[in-house]
Coordinates of C-alpha atoms in Angstrom, one line a residue:
P24 CA -180.1 -69.6 -129.1
N25 CA -180.8 -66.0 -129.1
P26 CA -181.7 -64.5 -133.0
S27 CA -178.9 -63.4 -135.0
P28 CA -179.2 -59.4 -135.1
P29 CA -179.9 -57.9 -137.5
I30 CA -178.1 -57.0 -140.7
P31 CA -175.6 -53.9 -140.2
Q32 CA -177.3 -51.3 -142.0
N33 CA -174.2 -48.2 -141.4
I34 CA -173.2 -49.5 -145.0
F35 CA -174.5 -51.4 -147.0
P36 CA -177.8 -51.4 -147.4
P37 CA -178.0 -47.5 -146.9
H38 CA -180.0 -47.1 -143.3
E39 CA -181.8 -43.7 -144.5
I40 CA -183.6 -45.3 -147.2
F41 CA -183.9 -49.2 -146.2
K42 CA -185.7 -48.0 -143.0
E43 CA -188.7 -47.2 -145.2
E44 CA -192.1 -49.6 -145.3
K45 CA -191.6 -48.8 -149.2
I46 CA -188.6 -47.3 -150.8
S47 CA -188.4 -45.6 -153.8
L48 CA -186.7 -46.0 -157.0
G49 CA -185.8 -42.5 -157.3
A50 CA -183.5 -42.8 -153.9
L51 CA -182.1 -46.2 -154.8
Q52 CA -181.0 -44.2 -158.2
K53 CA -179.2 -41.3 -155.9
T54 CA -177.0 -43.9 -154.7
S55 CA -175.1 -44.6 -158.0
L56 CA -175.0 -48.0 -157.5
P57 CA -176.1 -50.6 -160.3
I58 CA -180.0 -51.4 -160.3
K59 CA -181.2 -54.3 -162.4
E60 CA -184.9 -55.1 -163.1
V61 CA -186.4 -58.4 -163.8
T62 CA -189.4 -59.8 -163.8
Y63 CA -188.5 -62.7 -161.3
V64 CA -185.8 -63.1 -158.8
S65 CA -185.1 -66.2 -156.7
I66 CA -182.8 -65.8 -153.5
G67 CA -180.8 -68.4 -152.2
G68 CA -179.3 -69.8 -155.4
G69 CA -179.4 -73.9 -154.1
L70 CA -181.9 -76.7 -155.4
G71 CA -185.0 -75.1 -154.2
S72 CA -184.5 -71.8 -156.7
F73 CA -183.2 -74.3 -159.2
A74 CA -186.5 -76.0 -159.3
Y75 CA -188.5 -72.7 -159.0
V76 CA -186.4 -71.5 -162.5
D77 CA -186.6 -74.4 -164.2
H78 CA -190.7 -74.3 -163.5
L79 CA -190.6 -70.8 -164.6
R80 CA -188.1 -71.3 -168.0
I81 CA -190.7 -74.5 -168.7
A82 CA -194.3 -72.4 -168.1
G83 CA -192.7 -69.6 -170.6
V84 CA -190.7 -67.0 -168.9
P85 CA -187.5 -66.2 -171.0
K86 CA -184.3 -66.5 -169.2
E87 CA -184.0 -62.6 -169.4
K88 CA -186.6 -62.4 -167.1
I89 CA -185.4 -64.1 -164.6
A90 CA -182.5 -63.4 -161.6
V91 CA -181.2 -65.4 -159.0
I92 CA -179.0 -64.3 -156.2
G93 CA -176.6 -66.8 -154.4
L94 CA -173.5 -67.8 -153.3
N95 CA -172.8 -71.2 -155.1
S96 CA -172.5 -71.3 -158.7
L97 CA -173.6 -74.6 -158.7
P98 CA -177.1 -75.1 -157.4
Y99 CA -175.9 -78.2 -155.8
G100 CA -173.1 -77.1 -154.6
R101 CA -173.8 -76.3 -151.0
Y102 CA -176.0 -79.8 -151.0
E103 CA -172.8 -81.3 -152.6
R104 CA -170.5 -79.9 -149.6
L105 CA -172.8 -81.2 -146.9
L106 CA -172.6 -85.0 -148.4
R107 CA -169.1 -84.7 -148.6
N108 CA -168.7 -83.9 -145.1
C109 CA -170.9 -86.4 -143.7
Q110 CA -169.3 -89.1 -145.5
I111 CA -171.8 -89.5 -148.3
F112 CA -169.3 -89.2 -151.6
R113 CA -170.4 -89.1 -155.4
Y114 CA -170.4 -92.5 -155.9
K115 CA -172.5 -93.3 -152.7
R116 CA -176.4 -93.4 -153.1
I117 CA -178.6 -90.5 -151.1
R118 CA -181.8 -90.9 -149.4
S119 CA -184.0 -90.2 -152.2
G120 CA -186.5 -92.1 -154.5
S121 CA -186.5 -92.9 -158.5
D122 CA -189.1 -90.6 -159.4
S123 CA -187.3 -87.3 -157.1
C124 CA -185.4 -86.0 -160.0
P125 CA -184.8 -82.3 -159.5
D126 CA -183.8 -82.3 -163.0
N127 CA -187.1 -83.4 -164.3
L128 CA -190.4 -82.0 -163.2
W129 CA -192.3 -84.8 -164.9
G130 CA -190.3 -87.6 -163.1
W131 CA -190.4 -89.7 -166.1
P132 CA -187.7 -91.9 -167.1
G133 CA -186.6 -92.2 -163.2
Y134 CA -183.1 -92.4 -161.9
A135 CA -183.8 -96.1 -162.0
L136 CA -184.8 -96.5 -165.5
R137 CA -181.9 -94.4 -166.1
E138 CA -179.4 -96.5 -164.6
A139 CA -180.6 -99.6 -165.8
W140 CA -180.3 -98.1 -169.2
Q141 CA -176.8 -97.2 -168.3
E142 CA -175.7 -100.5 -166.8
L143 CA -177.4 -102.3 -170.0
L144 CA -175.8 -100.3 -172.4
S145 CA -171.9 -101.3 -170.4
G146 CA -173.4 -105.2 -170.5
H147 CA -173.8 -105.4 -166.7
L148 CA -177.2 -107.0 -167.2
N149 CA -177.4 -108.0 -163.4
Q150 CA -177.1 -104.6 -161.8
A151 CA -179.3 -103.4 -164.8
F152 CA -181.9 -105.9 -163.5
T153 CA -181.9 -104.9 -160.1
C154 CA -182.6 -101.2 -160.3
L155 CA -185.6 -102.3 -162.0
W156 CA -186.1 -105.1 -159.2
Q157 CA -186.0 -102.9 -156.5
V158 CA -188.1 -100.6 -157.9
F159 CA -190.9 -103.0 -158.7
A160 CA -190.3 -104.4 -154.9
E161 CA -189.9 -101.7 -153.0
P162 CA -190.3 -101.9 -149.8
V163 CA -191.3 -105.0 -149.2
L164 CA -189.4 -107.4 -151.1
A165 CA -186.3 -105.2 -151.8
D166 CA -184.6 -102.1 -150.3
T167 CA -185.8 -99.0 -151.8
Y168 CA -184.1 -97.8 -154.5
T169 CA -182.3 -94.7 -154.1
P170 CA -180.2 -93.1 -156.9
I171 CA -176.4 -92.3 -157.1
A172 CA -175.2 -88.7 -155.9
D173 CA -173.4 -88.3 -159.4
N174 CA -176.1 -89.0 -161.5
V175 CA -178.2 -87.0 -159.5
F176 CA -175.9 -83.9 -160.3
H177 CA -175.0 -84.9 -163.8
S178 CA -178.6 -84.7 -164.5
I179 CA -178.7 -81.1 -162.7
D180 CA -175.6 -79.9 -164.8
R181 CA -177.3 -80.9 -167.8
E182 CA -180.5 -79.2 -167.0
T183 CA -178.5 -75.7 -165.8
Q184 CA -177.4 -75.5 -169.4
R185 CA -180.7 -76.2 -170.9
I186 CA -182.6 -73.8 -169.4
G187 CA -180.0 -71.0 -169.4
W188 CA -178.8 -70.9 -165.7
P189 CA -175.4 -69.7 -165.9
Q190 CA -177.0 -66.3 -167.6
I191 CA -180.0 -66.1 -165.0
F192 CA -177.5 -66.7 -161.6
S193 CA -175.7 -63.6 -160.1
Q194 CA -173.3 -64.4 -157.2
G195 CA -173.5 -62.7 -153.9
S196 CA -175.2 -62.6 -150.6
A197 CA -178.8 -60.8 -150.4
R198 CA -178.9 -58.6 -147.9
A199 CA -182.2 -56.9 -147.4
I200 CA -185.9 -56.9 -149.3
R201 CA -187.7 -54.4 -149.0
K202 CA -191.3 -53.4 -151.1
T203 CA -191.3 -50.3 -153.3
E204 CA -193.6 -47.7 -153.8
D205 CA -194.6 -48.8 -157.6
G206 CA -195.6 -52.3 -156.4
R207 CA -192.4 -54.2 -156.6
Y208 CA -189.5 -55.3 -154.4
C209 CA -186.2 -54.0 -154.3
I210 CA -182.8 -56.7 -153.3
A211 CA -179.8 -55.1 -151.8
Y212 CA -177.2 -57.9 -152.4
S213 CA -173.3 -58.2 -152.1
A214 CA -170.2 -59.8 -154.0
S215 CA -166.9 -59.9 -153.5
K216 CA -164.8 -59.8 -156.7
F217 CA -161.1 -59.7 -156.6
G218 CA -161.0 -58.8 -153.1
Q219 CA -163.4 -55.6 -153.2
T220 CA -167.2 -55.9 -152.4
D221 CA -170.0 -54.8 -155.3
H222 CA -172.7 -53.6 -153.8
R223 CA -176.0 -54.1 -155.9
F224 CA -179.8 -53.6 -156.4
I225 CA -182.5 -55.9 -158.5
I226 CA -185.8 -54.7 -158.7
A227 CA -188.6 -57.6 -159.3
D228 CA -192.2 -57.9 -159.7
F229 CA -192.2 -61.5 -157.8
V230 CA -189.7 -62.9 -155.4
H231 CA -189.1 -66.0 -154.6
I232 CA -187.2 -67.4 -150.9
C233 CA -185.4 -70.8 -150.3
T234 CA -182.2 -69.9 -148.2
G235 CA -182.1 -73.4 -146.9
Y236 CA -180.5 -74.4 -143.3
P237 CA -178.8 -71.0 -142.3
A238 CA -176.8 -72.9 -140.1
L239 CA -175.1 -76.4 -138.3
K240 CA -176.5 -77.6 -135.3
L241 CA -174.7 -78.9 -132.3
L242 CA -176.3 -80.4 -128.9
P243 CA -176.2 -77.8 -126.1
D244 CA -173.7 -79.9 -124.2
L245 CA -171.6 -80.0 -127.1
Q246 CA -171.7 -76.6 -128.1
R247 CA -170.8 -75.8 -124.6
Y248 CA -168.0 -77.6 -124.4
R249 CA -166.5 -76.1 -128.0
D250 CA -167.4 -72.6 -126.5
N251 CA -165.6 -73.4 -123.4
T252 CA -162.1 -74.9 -124.1
G253 CA -162.0 -74.3 -128.0
D254 CA -161.9 -77.9 -129.1
L255 CA -162.7 -78.2 -132.3
K256 CA -161.1 -81.5 -133.1
S257 CA -162.3 -83.6 -130.7
V258 CA -166.0 -83.0 -130.6
V259 CA -167.1 -82.5 -134.4
Q260 CA -170.6 -82.1 -136.0
G261 CA -171.3 -84.7 -139.1
Y262 CA -171.8 -81.8 -141.7
E263 CA -168.8 -80.3 -141.5
P264 CA -165.4 -81.2 -142.3
H265 CA -164.0 -84.2 -140.1
D266 CA -161.6 -86.3 -141.7
H267 CA -158.5 -85.9 -139.4
V268 CA -161.1 -88.1 -137.3
Y269 CA -161.4 -91.4 -139.9
E270 CA -157.0 -90.7 -140.3
Q271 CA -156.5 -90.9 -136.6
L272 CA -158.5 -93.5 -135.9
E273 CA -157.0 -95.5 -139.0
K274 CA -153.3 -94.8 -137.8
K275 CA -154.0 -95.2 -134.1
G276 CA -157.4 -96.6 -133.3
G277 CA -159.4 -95.6 -130.6
T278 CA -163.0 -94.5 -129.3
V279 CA -165.6 -92.8 -130.7
I280 CA -168.6 -91.6 -129.7
I281 CA -171.7 -91.2 -132.1
R282 CA -175.0 -88.9 -131.2
G283 CA -178.1 -89.0 -133.2
S284 CA -179.6 -91.7 -135.1
G285 CA -180.8 -90.0 -138.5
I286 CA -179.0 -91.0 -141.8
V287 CA -175.8 -88.9 -141.3
A288 CA -175.3 -90.9 -138.2
S289 CA -175.9 -94.5 -140.4
Q290 CA -173.6 -92.7 -143.2
I291 CA -171.0 -92.0 -140.5
M292 CA -171.1 -95.9 -139.0
D293 CA -170.9 -96.5 -142.6
R294 CA -167.6 -95.1 -142.5
L295 CA -166.2 -95.9 -139.1
Y296 CA -166.4 -99.4 -140.7
L297 CA -164.0 -98.9 -143.6
V298 CA -161.7 -97.5 -140.4
Y299 CA -162.7 -100.8 -138.7
K300 CA -161.4 -102.7 -141.3
I301 CA -158.1 -100.6 -141.8
N302 CA -157.5 -100.9 -137.9
P303 CA -159.6 -103.3 -135.9
H304 CA -158.2 -101.2 -132.4
L305 CA -161.6 -99.2 -132.7
K306 CA -164.8 -99.1 -130.9
I307 CA -168.0 -97.0 -131.5
I308 CA -170.1 -96.1 -128.6
H309 CA -173.7 -95.3 -129.8
M310 CA -175.5 -92.8 -127.3
N311 CA -179.3 -92.6 -127.2
R312 CA -181.4 -91.4 -124.4
E313 CA -183.9 -94.4 -124.7
P314 CA -184.6 -97.4 -126.4
R315 CA -186.4 -96.5 -129.7
R316 CA -189.8 -98.3 -129.8
G317 CA -191.0 -97.0 -133.8
N318 CA -193.6 -94.2 -134.6
Q319 CA -196.9 -94.9 -134.7
Y320 CA -199.5 -93.8 -136.9
G321 CA -203.2 -95.8 -137.0
M322 CA -202.2 -99.4 -137.8
A323 CA -198.7 -98.3 -139.5
Q324 CA -195.8 -98.5 -137.1
R325 CA -191.9 -97.9 -138.1
G326 CA -189.8 -100.7 -138.0
V327 CA -186.8 -100.8 -135.4
E328 CA -183.8 -102.9 -135.2
N329 CA -180.8 -102.5 -132.7
D330 CA -182.7 -99.5 -131.9
W331 CA -182.3 -98.1 -135.2
E332 CA -185.8 -96.8 -136.4
F333 CA -186.3 -97.4 -140.5
Q334 CA -188.3 -95.8 -143.0
P335 CA -187.2 -95.2 -146.8
Y336 CA -187.5 -91.3 -146.9
N337 CA -187.5 -88.4 -144.1
W338 CA -191.4 -88.3 -144.3
P339 CA -193.9 -91.1 -145.3
K340 CA -194.6 -91.2 -149.0
A341 CA -197.9 -89.9 -148.7
T342 CA -197.5 -86.6 -147.4
W343 CA -195.6 -86.0 -151.0
G344 CA -198.8 -86.4 -153.2
G345 CA -201.4 -88.8 -151.0
D346 CA -203.7 -88.6 -148.5
M347 CA -201.6 -87.0 -145.8
R348 CA -200.7 -84.2 -148.2
K349 CA -204.0 -83.4 -148.4
M350 CA -204.8 -84.0 -144.6
L351 CA -201.7 -81.6 -143.6
E352 CA -202.9 -78.8 -146.3
E353 CA -206.5 -78.8 -144.7
A354 CA -205.3 -78.9 -141.1
T355 CA -205.8 -76.4 -138.2
P356 CA -201.8 -75.2 -137.2
H357 CA -202.2 -76.8 -134.0
R358 CA -203.2 -80.2 -136.2
R359 CA -200.0 -79.8 -138.4
R360 CA -197.6 -79.3 -135.5
E361 CA -199.3 -82.8 -134.1
L362 CA -199.2 -84.5 -137.5
L363 CA -195.7 -83.8 -138.5
Q364 CA -194.4 -85.0 -134.9
I365 CA -196.2 -88.1 -135.1
W366 CA -195.0 -88.4 -138.9
G367 CA -191.4 -87.0 -138.4
G368 CA -189.3 -88.1 -136.0
T369 CA -185.5 -89.5 -136.3
T370 CA -185.2 -92.4 -139.1
T371 CA -182.5 -93.9 -141.5
S372 CA -182.8 -96.1 -144.3
S373 CA -183.2 -99.9 -144.4
R374 CA -180.3 -101.5 -146.2
K375 CA -179.5 -104.7 -145.5
P376 CA -175.4 -104.2 -146.1
W377 CA -175.7 -101.7 -143.6
R378 CA -178.0 -103.4 -140.9
Q379 CA -175.9 -106.6 -141.1
I380 CA -172.6 -104.1 -140.6
I381 CA -174.8 -103.3 -137.0
K382 CA -175.1 -106.9 -136.7
Q383 CA -171.2 -107.7 -136.7
G384 CA -170.4 -104.8 -134.7
L385 CA -173.0 -105.6 -131.8
Q386 CA -172.0 -109.3 -132.2
E387 CA -168.1 -108.6 -131.8
G388 CA -168.3 -105.9 -129.3
W389 CA -166.5 -103.1 -131.2
Y390 CA -169.7 -101.2 -131.5
E391 CA -172.1 -100.9 -128.4
I392 CA -175.4 -98.7 -127.5
K393 CA -175.8 -96.9 -124.4
Y394 CA -178.8 -95.2 -123.0
G395 CA -179.0 -92.1 -120.6
L396 CA -179.3 -88.6 -120.3
V397 CA -175.5 -86.6 -120.9
K398 CA -175.0 -84.7 -117.8
D399 CA -171.5 -82.6 -119.1
V400 CA -169.0 -83.4 -121.4
K401 CA -165.3 -82.0 -120.9
P402 CA -161.8 -82.5 -121.9
D403 CA -159.7 -85.7 -121.0
I404 CA -156.1 -84.5 -119.4
N405 CA -155.0 -87.7 -121.3
G406 CA -156.5 -86.2 -124.5
G407 CA -160.3 -86.6 -125.9
V408 CA -163.0 -86.2 -123.9
I409 CA -165.2 -87.4 -121.2
S410 CA -169.1 -87.8 -121.3
T411 CA -170.9 -88.3 -118.1
L412 CA -173.8 -90.0 -118.9
L413 CA -177.0 -90.0 -116.2
T414 CA -178.4 -93.4 -116.2
N415 CA -181.3 -95.6 -114.2
K416 CA -178.3 -97.5 -113.0
G417 CA -176.4 -94.1 -111.6
E418 CA -173.7 -92.1 -113.3
N419 CA -171.9 -93.9 -116.0
T420 CA -168.2 -92.2 -117.6
I421 CA -167.3 -92.4 -120.5
H422 CA -164.0 -91.8 -122.0
A423 CA -163.6 -90.9 -125.7
D424 CA -161.0 -89.5 -128.6
F425 CA -164.1 -88.2 -130.3
I426 CA -167.6 -87.4 -130.6
I427 CA -169.3 -86.8 -134.0
D428 CA -172.5 -84.6 -133.4
C429 CA -175.0 -86.7 -136.0
T430 CA -178.2 -84.5 -134.9
G431 CA -178.7 -82.2 -137.9
L432 CA -179.0 -78.5 -139.3
V433 CA -180.4 -75.2 -137.9
S434 CA -183.8 -74.3 -139.7
D435 CA -184.9 -71.2 -137.7
P436 CA -185.1 -68.6 -139.9
L437 CA -183.9 -66.0 -137.5
Q438 CA -180.9 -67.4 -137.4
S439 CA -180.7 -66.2 -141.3
P440 CA -179.6 -62.4 -140.9
L441 CA -181.5 -61.6 -144.3
L442 CA -184.6 -63.5 -143.1
N443 CA -183.7 -62.2 -139.3
D444 CA -184.4 -58.4 -140.8
L445 CA -187.0 -59.4 -142.9
V446 CA -189.2 -60.6 -140.3
H447 CA -188.6 -57.6 -137.7
H448 CA -188.8 -54.7 -140.8
Y449 CA -192.4 -56.2 -141.9
Q450 CA -193.3 -58.0 -138.3
L451 CA -193.9 -61.1 -140.5
P452 CA -196.0 -63.6 -138.2
L453 CA -194.2 -66.8 -137.8
N454 CA -196.3 -70.8 -138.2
I455 CA -196.6 -72.5 -134.9
Q456 CA -193.3 -74.5 -135.7
G457 CA -191.1 -71.3 -135.4
R458 CA -190.7 -70.9 -139.7
L459 CA -192.3 -68.6 -142.3
D460 CA -195.9 -68.5 -142.7
V461 CA -196.8 -69.1 -145.7
A462 CA -200.2 -70.0 -147.5
N463 CA -201.3 -73.4 -149.2
D464 CA -199.5 -71.5 -152.2
F465 CA -196.4 -70.5 -150.2
E466 CA -197.0 -66.7 -150.3
I467 CA -196.3 -64.9 -147.7
P468 CA -199.4 -62.6 -147.8
K469 CA -198.4 -59.9 -145.3
M470 CA -195.6 -59.1 -147.8
R471 CA -197.7 -58.6 -150.7
N472 CA -197.4 -55.4 -152.7
G473 CA -200.2 -54.4 -154.9
N474 CA -199.6 -56.8 -157.7
G475 CA -196.4 -58.1 -156.5
K476 CA -196.0 -61.1 -154.3
V477 CA -193.3 -63.0 -152.1
Y478 CA -193.1 -66.7 -152.1
A479 CA -191.0 -68.9 -149.9
N480 CA -190.7 -72.4 -149.7
G481 CA -187.8 -74.9 -148.3
I482 CA -187.0 -75.8 -144.8
I483 CA -187.8 -72.4 -143.8
T484 CA -191.5 -72.7 -144.3
L485 CA -191.7 -76.2 -142.3
G486 CA -195.1 -76.4 -140.4
G487 CA -196.7 -75.2 -143.4
P488 CA -199.3 -76.8 -145.9
Y489 CA -196.4 -79.4 -146.7
A490 CA -194.4 -81.9 -145.0
G491 CA -191.3 -82.8 -147.2
V492 CA -190.5 -79.1 -148.0
D493 CA -186.7 -79.9 -148.0
T494 CA -186.5 -82.9 -150.0
F495 CA -186.1 -83.1 -154.2
L496 CA -189.8 -83.8 -154.4
G497 CA -190.8 -81.2 -151.6
L498 CA -189.0 -78.3 -153.7
Q499 CA -190.5 -79.2 -157.1
Y500 CA -193.8 -79.4 -155.4
S501 CA -194.0 -76.4 -153.7
A502 CA -192.3 -74.8 -156.9
H503 CA -195.5 -76.0 -158.7
R504 CA -197.6 -74.4 -157.0
I505 CA -196.4 -71.1 -157.0
I506 CA -196.1 -71.4 -160.8
E507 CA -199.8 -72.7 -161.0
S508 CA -201.0 -69.0 -158.5
L509 CA -198.4 -67.3 -161.0
A510 CA -200.6 -68.5 -164.0
L511 CA -204.0 -67.9 -161.8
L512 CA -202.5 -64.2 -161.3
N513 CA -202.2 -63.7 -165.4
A514 CA -198.3 -63.0 -164.3
P515 CA -196.3 -62.1 -167.4
D516 CA -195.3 -65.1 -169.5
V517 CA -196.4 -67.9 -167.2
G518 CA -198.9 -70.4 -168.6
Y519 CA -200.2 -73.6 -167.2
I520 CA -197.8 -76.8 -167.5
V521 CA -200.7 -79.1 -168.5
G522 CA -201.9 -81.1 -171.2
L523 CA -200.2 -81.0 -174.9
Y524 CA -197.8 -78.0 -174.0
S525 CA -196.6 -80.2 -170.8
L526 CA -196.1 -83.1 -173.4
M527 CA -194.4 -81.1 -175.8
Q528 CA -192.3 -79.4 -172.9
W529 CA -191.4 -83.1 -172.0
Y530 CA -190.2 -84.0 -175.6
R531 CA -187.9 -81.3 -175.6
W532 CA -186.5 -81.6 -172.1
A533 CA -185.9 -85.0 -173.3
N534 CA -184.1 -84.1 -176.3
N535 CA -182.3 -81.3 -174.6
Q536 CA -183.8 -78.6 -176.2
E537 CA -184.3 -75.3 -174.9
P538 CA -187.7 -74.5 -173.2

């Protein structure tokens, strides 16, 4: 798709002011709109902003000097909604590790130990032992431990109160970012209150951007189908609300096609198995281009079973803090792209109960795998959709009641009006993956303004110095690198989180005391 058009600037922010490369505070004051001045601001308001603010507070910055702009008052609000849409409810386990703790930058005690302690206090000795055994034996002798979503969200709730997130957060949509003449930055943002739009400015010395995925993504043939027919019920995206699919299949049965083979597809498959137990008149067709062979790097190769490729997390674990992390950081841009292609790819977690569902479906015939290239998708006159699949044996026409696209989300920053405006206004370079180009400390070098700096992390920086940029641990790692950069710069109130100071701050975290 083409880049989104720049932000409409005939209303807000004022075009005459924001067309300049650097704007003056005097011009802003003449608008009579509210202006707030802070030292640090984060744009996004999600888990990336939360991890950054958590580090700032622990590093010594008072909450009065920090501001966050976002749409969801809870930092995991959008993330939880996406999980819910793709059938990962609060009681289910998410694809993350025990030590990937957004609420606890030290990672200890991890989620496994916390869950084991809760089970032990409840008298569930077997469950407590299972948690500890998984962490000890994963991934060779046991499935990799993954935390329960509800436990993760409750732990974040606790930390938001500890660091003063409600006082730091401002609900609104960031519209534009501009350098100011005095070496700072101006963020124009809008908020809707009681049916009226409230326009405001924030002036900050240091800016952090972590806006996440700009939009949902549909496969091109499925997007064309929806554009041509307006049918949003038969063809759905796994991350958008689509409970009607399961409700109809439970009542009437039918055929559903799954496109994609990642973690979302496996969770959709898990939900469809619950449908099958209610109404066995169900047929699931899983479409793939070709059989999977398992990505290989050096002597290591991913396991494949029934055309599902397995890996505990979306990247090899060494990319978070091992030799692969260092290798990627030191690589040239072209080599980075090569490494990410080798290490990446579509995978899902290996979970024995779920793998048994796939085996059962294949044996009983209600689950089927088909290979080929989809030529087109069109409506069926009897209801549902028809997919024409090109195979090595010719065309294959498949009738289905629903198609569920599980191929992911849009990560192109140019699809975000805010980032599209920023990139074009300051002619910012993109990296070889088409994302924001950042240095190893996640600074956007071309946005430097005197002593002021702009940092970015999350999926909008994929292709840079770090692979797992959109993971819990990746957001914490990049936030830590930013804090170290600020400390080296002698930024106001920011200290290194090391040694006895770090131990003291962990003690305060453990006792739920303000940093």
